[in-house]
Coordinates of C-alpha atoms in Angstrom, one line a residue:
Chain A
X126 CA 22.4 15.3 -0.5
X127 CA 19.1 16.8 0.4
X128 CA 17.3 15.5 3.0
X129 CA 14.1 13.8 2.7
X130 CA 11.2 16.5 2.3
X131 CA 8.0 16.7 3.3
X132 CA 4.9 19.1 2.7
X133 CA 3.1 20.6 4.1
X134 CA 4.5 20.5 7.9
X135 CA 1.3 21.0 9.4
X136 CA -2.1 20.7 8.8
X137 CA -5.2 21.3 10.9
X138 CA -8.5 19.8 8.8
X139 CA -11.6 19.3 9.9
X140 CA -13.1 15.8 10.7
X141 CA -14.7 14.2 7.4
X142 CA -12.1 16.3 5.1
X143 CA -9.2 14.6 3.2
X144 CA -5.7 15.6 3.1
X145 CA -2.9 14.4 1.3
X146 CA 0.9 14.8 1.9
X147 CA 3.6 14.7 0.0
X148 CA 6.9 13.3 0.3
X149 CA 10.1 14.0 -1.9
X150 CA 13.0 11.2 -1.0
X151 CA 16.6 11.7 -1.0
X152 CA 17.5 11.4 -4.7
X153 CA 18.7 8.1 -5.9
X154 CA 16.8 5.8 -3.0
X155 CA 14.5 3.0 -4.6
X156 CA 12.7 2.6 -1.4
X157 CA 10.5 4.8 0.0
X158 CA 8.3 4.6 3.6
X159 CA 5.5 5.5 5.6
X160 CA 5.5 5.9 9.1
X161 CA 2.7 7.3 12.0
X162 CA 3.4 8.4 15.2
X163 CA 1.4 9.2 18.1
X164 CA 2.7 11.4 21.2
X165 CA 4.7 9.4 23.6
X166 CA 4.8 6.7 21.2
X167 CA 7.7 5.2 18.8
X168 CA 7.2 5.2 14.9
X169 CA 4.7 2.6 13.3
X170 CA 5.0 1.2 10.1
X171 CA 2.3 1.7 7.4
X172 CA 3.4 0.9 4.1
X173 CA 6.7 1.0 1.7
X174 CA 7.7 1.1 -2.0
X175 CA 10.2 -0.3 -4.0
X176 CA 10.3 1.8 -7.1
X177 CA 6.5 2.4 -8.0
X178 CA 5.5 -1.1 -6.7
X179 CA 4.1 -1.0 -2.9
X180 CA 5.6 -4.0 -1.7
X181 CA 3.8 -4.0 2.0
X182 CA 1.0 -2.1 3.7
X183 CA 0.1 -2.5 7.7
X184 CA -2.9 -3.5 9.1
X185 CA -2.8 -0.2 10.2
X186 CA -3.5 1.6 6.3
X187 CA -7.4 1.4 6.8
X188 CA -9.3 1.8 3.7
X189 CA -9.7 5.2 3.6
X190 CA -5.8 5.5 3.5
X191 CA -4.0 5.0 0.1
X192 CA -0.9 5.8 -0.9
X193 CA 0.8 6.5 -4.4
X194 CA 4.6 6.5 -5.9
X195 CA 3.4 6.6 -9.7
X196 CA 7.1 7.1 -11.0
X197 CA 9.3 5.8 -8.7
X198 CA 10.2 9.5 -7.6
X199 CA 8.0 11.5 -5.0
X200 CA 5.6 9.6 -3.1
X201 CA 1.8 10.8 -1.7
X202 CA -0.2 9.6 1.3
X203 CA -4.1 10.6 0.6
X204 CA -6.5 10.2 4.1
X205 CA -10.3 10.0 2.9
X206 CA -12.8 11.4 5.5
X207 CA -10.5 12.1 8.3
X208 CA -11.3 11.0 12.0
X209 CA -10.0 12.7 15.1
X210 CA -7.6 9.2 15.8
X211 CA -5.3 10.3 12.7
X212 CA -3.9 13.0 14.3
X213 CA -0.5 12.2 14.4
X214 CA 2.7 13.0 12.4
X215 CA 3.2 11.5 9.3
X216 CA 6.9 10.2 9.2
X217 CA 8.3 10.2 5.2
X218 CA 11.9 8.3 4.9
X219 CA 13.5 6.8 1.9
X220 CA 17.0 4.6 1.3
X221 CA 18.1 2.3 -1.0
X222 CA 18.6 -1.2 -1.2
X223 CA 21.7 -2.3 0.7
X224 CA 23.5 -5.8 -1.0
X225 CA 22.1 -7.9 1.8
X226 CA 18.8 -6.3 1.7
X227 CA 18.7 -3.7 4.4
X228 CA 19.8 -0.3 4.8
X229 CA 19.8 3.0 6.4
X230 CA 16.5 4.6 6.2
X231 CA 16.7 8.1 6.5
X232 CA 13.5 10.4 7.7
X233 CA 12.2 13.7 6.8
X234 CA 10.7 16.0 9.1
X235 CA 6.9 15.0 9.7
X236 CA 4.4 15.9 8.5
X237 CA 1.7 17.2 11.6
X238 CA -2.1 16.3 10.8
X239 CA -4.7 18.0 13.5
X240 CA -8.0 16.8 12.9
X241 CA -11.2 18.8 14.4
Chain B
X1273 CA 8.0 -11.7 15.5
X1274 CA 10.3 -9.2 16.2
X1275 CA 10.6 -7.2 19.3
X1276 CA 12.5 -3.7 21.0
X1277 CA 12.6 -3.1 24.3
X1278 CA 13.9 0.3 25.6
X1279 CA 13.5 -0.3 29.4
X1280 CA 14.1 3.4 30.6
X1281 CA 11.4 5.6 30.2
X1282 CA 13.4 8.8 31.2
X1283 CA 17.4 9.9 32.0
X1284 CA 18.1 13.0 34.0
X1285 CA 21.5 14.0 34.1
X1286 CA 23.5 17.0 34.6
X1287 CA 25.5 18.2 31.7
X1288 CA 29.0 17.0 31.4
X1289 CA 27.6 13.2 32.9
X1290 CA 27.7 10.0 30.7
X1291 CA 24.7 8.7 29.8
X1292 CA 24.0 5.1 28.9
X1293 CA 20.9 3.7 26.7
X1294 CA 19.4 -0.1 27.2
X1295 CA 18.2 -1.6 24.3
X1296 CA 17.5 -5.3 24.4
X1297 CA 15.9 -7.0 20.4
X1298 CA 14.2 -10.5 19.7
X1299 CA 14.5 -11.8 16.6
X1300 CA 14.5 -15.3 15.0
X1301 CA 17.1 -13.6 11.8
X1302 CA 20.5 -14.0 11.7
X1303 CA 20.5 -11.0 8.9
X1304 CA 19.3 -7.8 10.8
X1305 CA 20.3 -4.5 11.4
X1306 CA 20.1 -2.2 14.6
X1307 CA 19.6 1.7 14.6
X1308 CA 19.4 4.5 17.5
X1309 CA 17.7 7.7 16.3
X1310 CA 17.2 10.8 18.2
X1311 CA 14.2 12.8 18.1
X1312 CA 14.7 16.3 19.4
X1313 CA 11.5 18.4 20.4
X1314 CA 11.2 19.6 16.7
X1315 CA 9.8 16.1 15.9
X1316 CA 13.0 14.9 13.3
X1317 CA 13.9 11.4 13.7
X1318 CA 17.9 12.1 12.9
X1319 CA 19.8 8.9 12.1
X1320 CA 22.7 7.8 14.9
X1321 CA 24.0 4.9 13.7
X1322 CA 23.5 1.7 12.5
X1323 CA 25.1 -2.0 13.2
X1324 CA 24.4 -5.2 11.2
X1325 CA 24.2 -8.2 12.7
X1326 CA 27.3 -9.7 10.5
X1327 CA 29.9 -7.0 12.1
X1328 CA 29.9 -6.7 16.1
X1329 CA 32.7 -4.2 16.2
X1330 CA 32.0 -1.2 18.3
X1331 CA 32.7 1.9 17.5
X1332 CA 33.3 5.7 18.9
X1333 CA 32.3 8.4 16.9
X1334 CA 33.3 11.5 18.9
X1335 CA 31.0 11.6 22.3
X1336 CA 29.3 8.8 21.0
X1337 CA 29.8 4.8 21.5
X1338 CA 28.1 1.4 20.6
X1339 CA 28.4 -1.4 22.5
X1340 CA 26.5 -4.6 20.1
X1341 CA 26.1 -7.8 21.8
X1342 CA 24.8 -10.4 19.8
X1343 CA 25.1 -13.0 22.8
X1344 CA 22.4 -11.1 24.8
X1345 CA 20.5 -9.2 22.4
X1346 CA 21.7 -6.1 23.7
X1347 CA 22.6 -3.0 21.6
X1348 CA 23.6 0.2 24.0
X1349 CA 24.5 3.6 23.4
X1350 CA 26.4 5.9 25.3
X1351 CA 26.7 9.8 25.1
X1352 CA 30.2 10.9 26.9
X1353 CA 30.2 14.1 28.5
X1354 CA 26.5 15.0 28.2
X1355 CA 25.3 18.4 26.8
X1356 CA 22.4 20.2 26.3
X1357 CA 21.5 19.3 23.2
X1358 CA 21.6 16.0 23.5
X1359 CA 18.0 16.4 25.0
X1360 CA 15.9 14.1 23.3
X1361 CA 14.1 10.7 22.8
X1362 CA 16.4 8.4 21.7
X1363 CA 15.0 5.3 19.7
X1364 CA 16.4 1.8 18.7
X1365 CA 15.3 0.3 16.0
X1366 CA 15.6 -3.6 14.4
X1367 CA 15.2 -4.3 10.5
X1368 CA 15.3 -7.9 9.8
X1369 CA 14.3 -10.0 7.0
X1370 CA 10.8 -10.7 7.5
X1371 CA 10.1 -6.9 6.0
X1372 CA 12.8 -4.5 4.5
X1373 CA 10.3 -2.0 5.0
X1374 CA 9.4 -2.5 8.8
X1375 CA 11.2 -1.3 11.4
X1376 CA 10.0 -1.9 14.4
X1377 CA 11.3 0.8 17.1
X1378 CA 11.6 0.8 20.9
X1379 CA 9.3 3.3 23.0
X1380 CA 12.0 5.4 23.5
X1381 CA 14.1 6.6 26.1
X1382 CA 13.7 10.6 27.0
X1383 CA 16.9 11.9 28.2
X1384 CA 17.0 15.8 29.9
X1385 CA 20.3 17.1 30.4
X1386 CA 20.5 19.9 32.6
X1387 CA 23.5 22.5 33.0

């Protein structure tokens, strides 16, 4: 198996721009995830899909977040008019469904967002 | 609501020492599932292992050990003889029920080995 993939790794954009990353799950998971993390800090939640349906999004997705999963495959996390505050890495992961509803979510690499 | 607590900040050891993780979970489930992840400088969260609620056999998996208590919440981890690369932040990590999608991590215990 491939891991789960992110691109690109790092981005530096300046405040008011928009970026978007991409996120390529292990092949075969139904569920894919969205995660942010701060230095010092442990993972937060943002949002998760279950095929091409979003099934949740945190408090955390402002408005000017969205993301996308159109065919159940690779996932993308648009950020509209950037602040300095998102700067953080963007945590991909993906599993599938296990028979009692939970399983092993496996993460990609981050993807670093520097905003100036 | 669910909670993690990771109650040590940092570790020091010296290479070749065991090392022990605290990790103490709320949760009003009785379906759940526990993680540890390590996250090495390069940012990676790499999966450990996980334990679900409905098996509380511990295991050894080469240097590593689990030790799942249900009775008091508690899901530790141990690293036996202690090497250099096991310099990281270590998370634990609940999944439960109320979101298949949320799991909600410690903040993460920083471990430095030293030779």
């Amino acid at each position: 198996d491939t891991g789960v993939s992110q691109n690109p790794r790092h981005k530096i954009t300046k405040r008011g721009q928009n970026v978007t990353f991409r996120c390529d799950p292990i092949s075969e998971h139904n569920r894919l995830y969205w995660y942010r993390q701060t230095l010092g800090q442990g993972p937060e939640f943002l949002t998760y899909f279950q095929n091409e349906a979003q099934l949740e999004k945190s408090r955390l997705l402002s408005d000017r977040f969205s993301a996308e999963r159109p065919k159940g495959s690779f996932s993308t996390l648009e950020i509209q008019r950037t602040e300095q505050g998102d700067s953080a890495m963007y945590l991909c992961a993906s599993s599938t469904q296990g028979s009692r509803g939970g399983n092993t979510i496996y993460f990609g690499e981050g993807s670093w967002l520097t905003v100036v | 609501a669910q909670k993690v607590t990771q109650a040590q900040t940092e570790i020091s050891v010296v290479e070749k020492e065991d090392v022990t993780l605290d990790c103490v979970y709320e949760t009003r489930d009785t379906t759940y599932y526990l993680f540890w992840y390590k996250q090495p400088p390069s940012g990676e969260l790499v999966f450990l292992i996980r334990r679900n609620s409905f098996d509380e056999q511990n295991e050894i998996s080469g240097r590593y050990s689990w030790n799942f208590q249900k009775s008091t919440s508690s899901f530790n981890f141990t690293i036996t003889a202690s090497q250099v690369v096991d310099s990281a932040v270590y998370f634990c990590a609940l999944l439960t029920t109320d979101s298949w999608g949320k799991l909600q991590f410690g903040a993460g215990t920083q471990v430095v080995v030293t030779p």
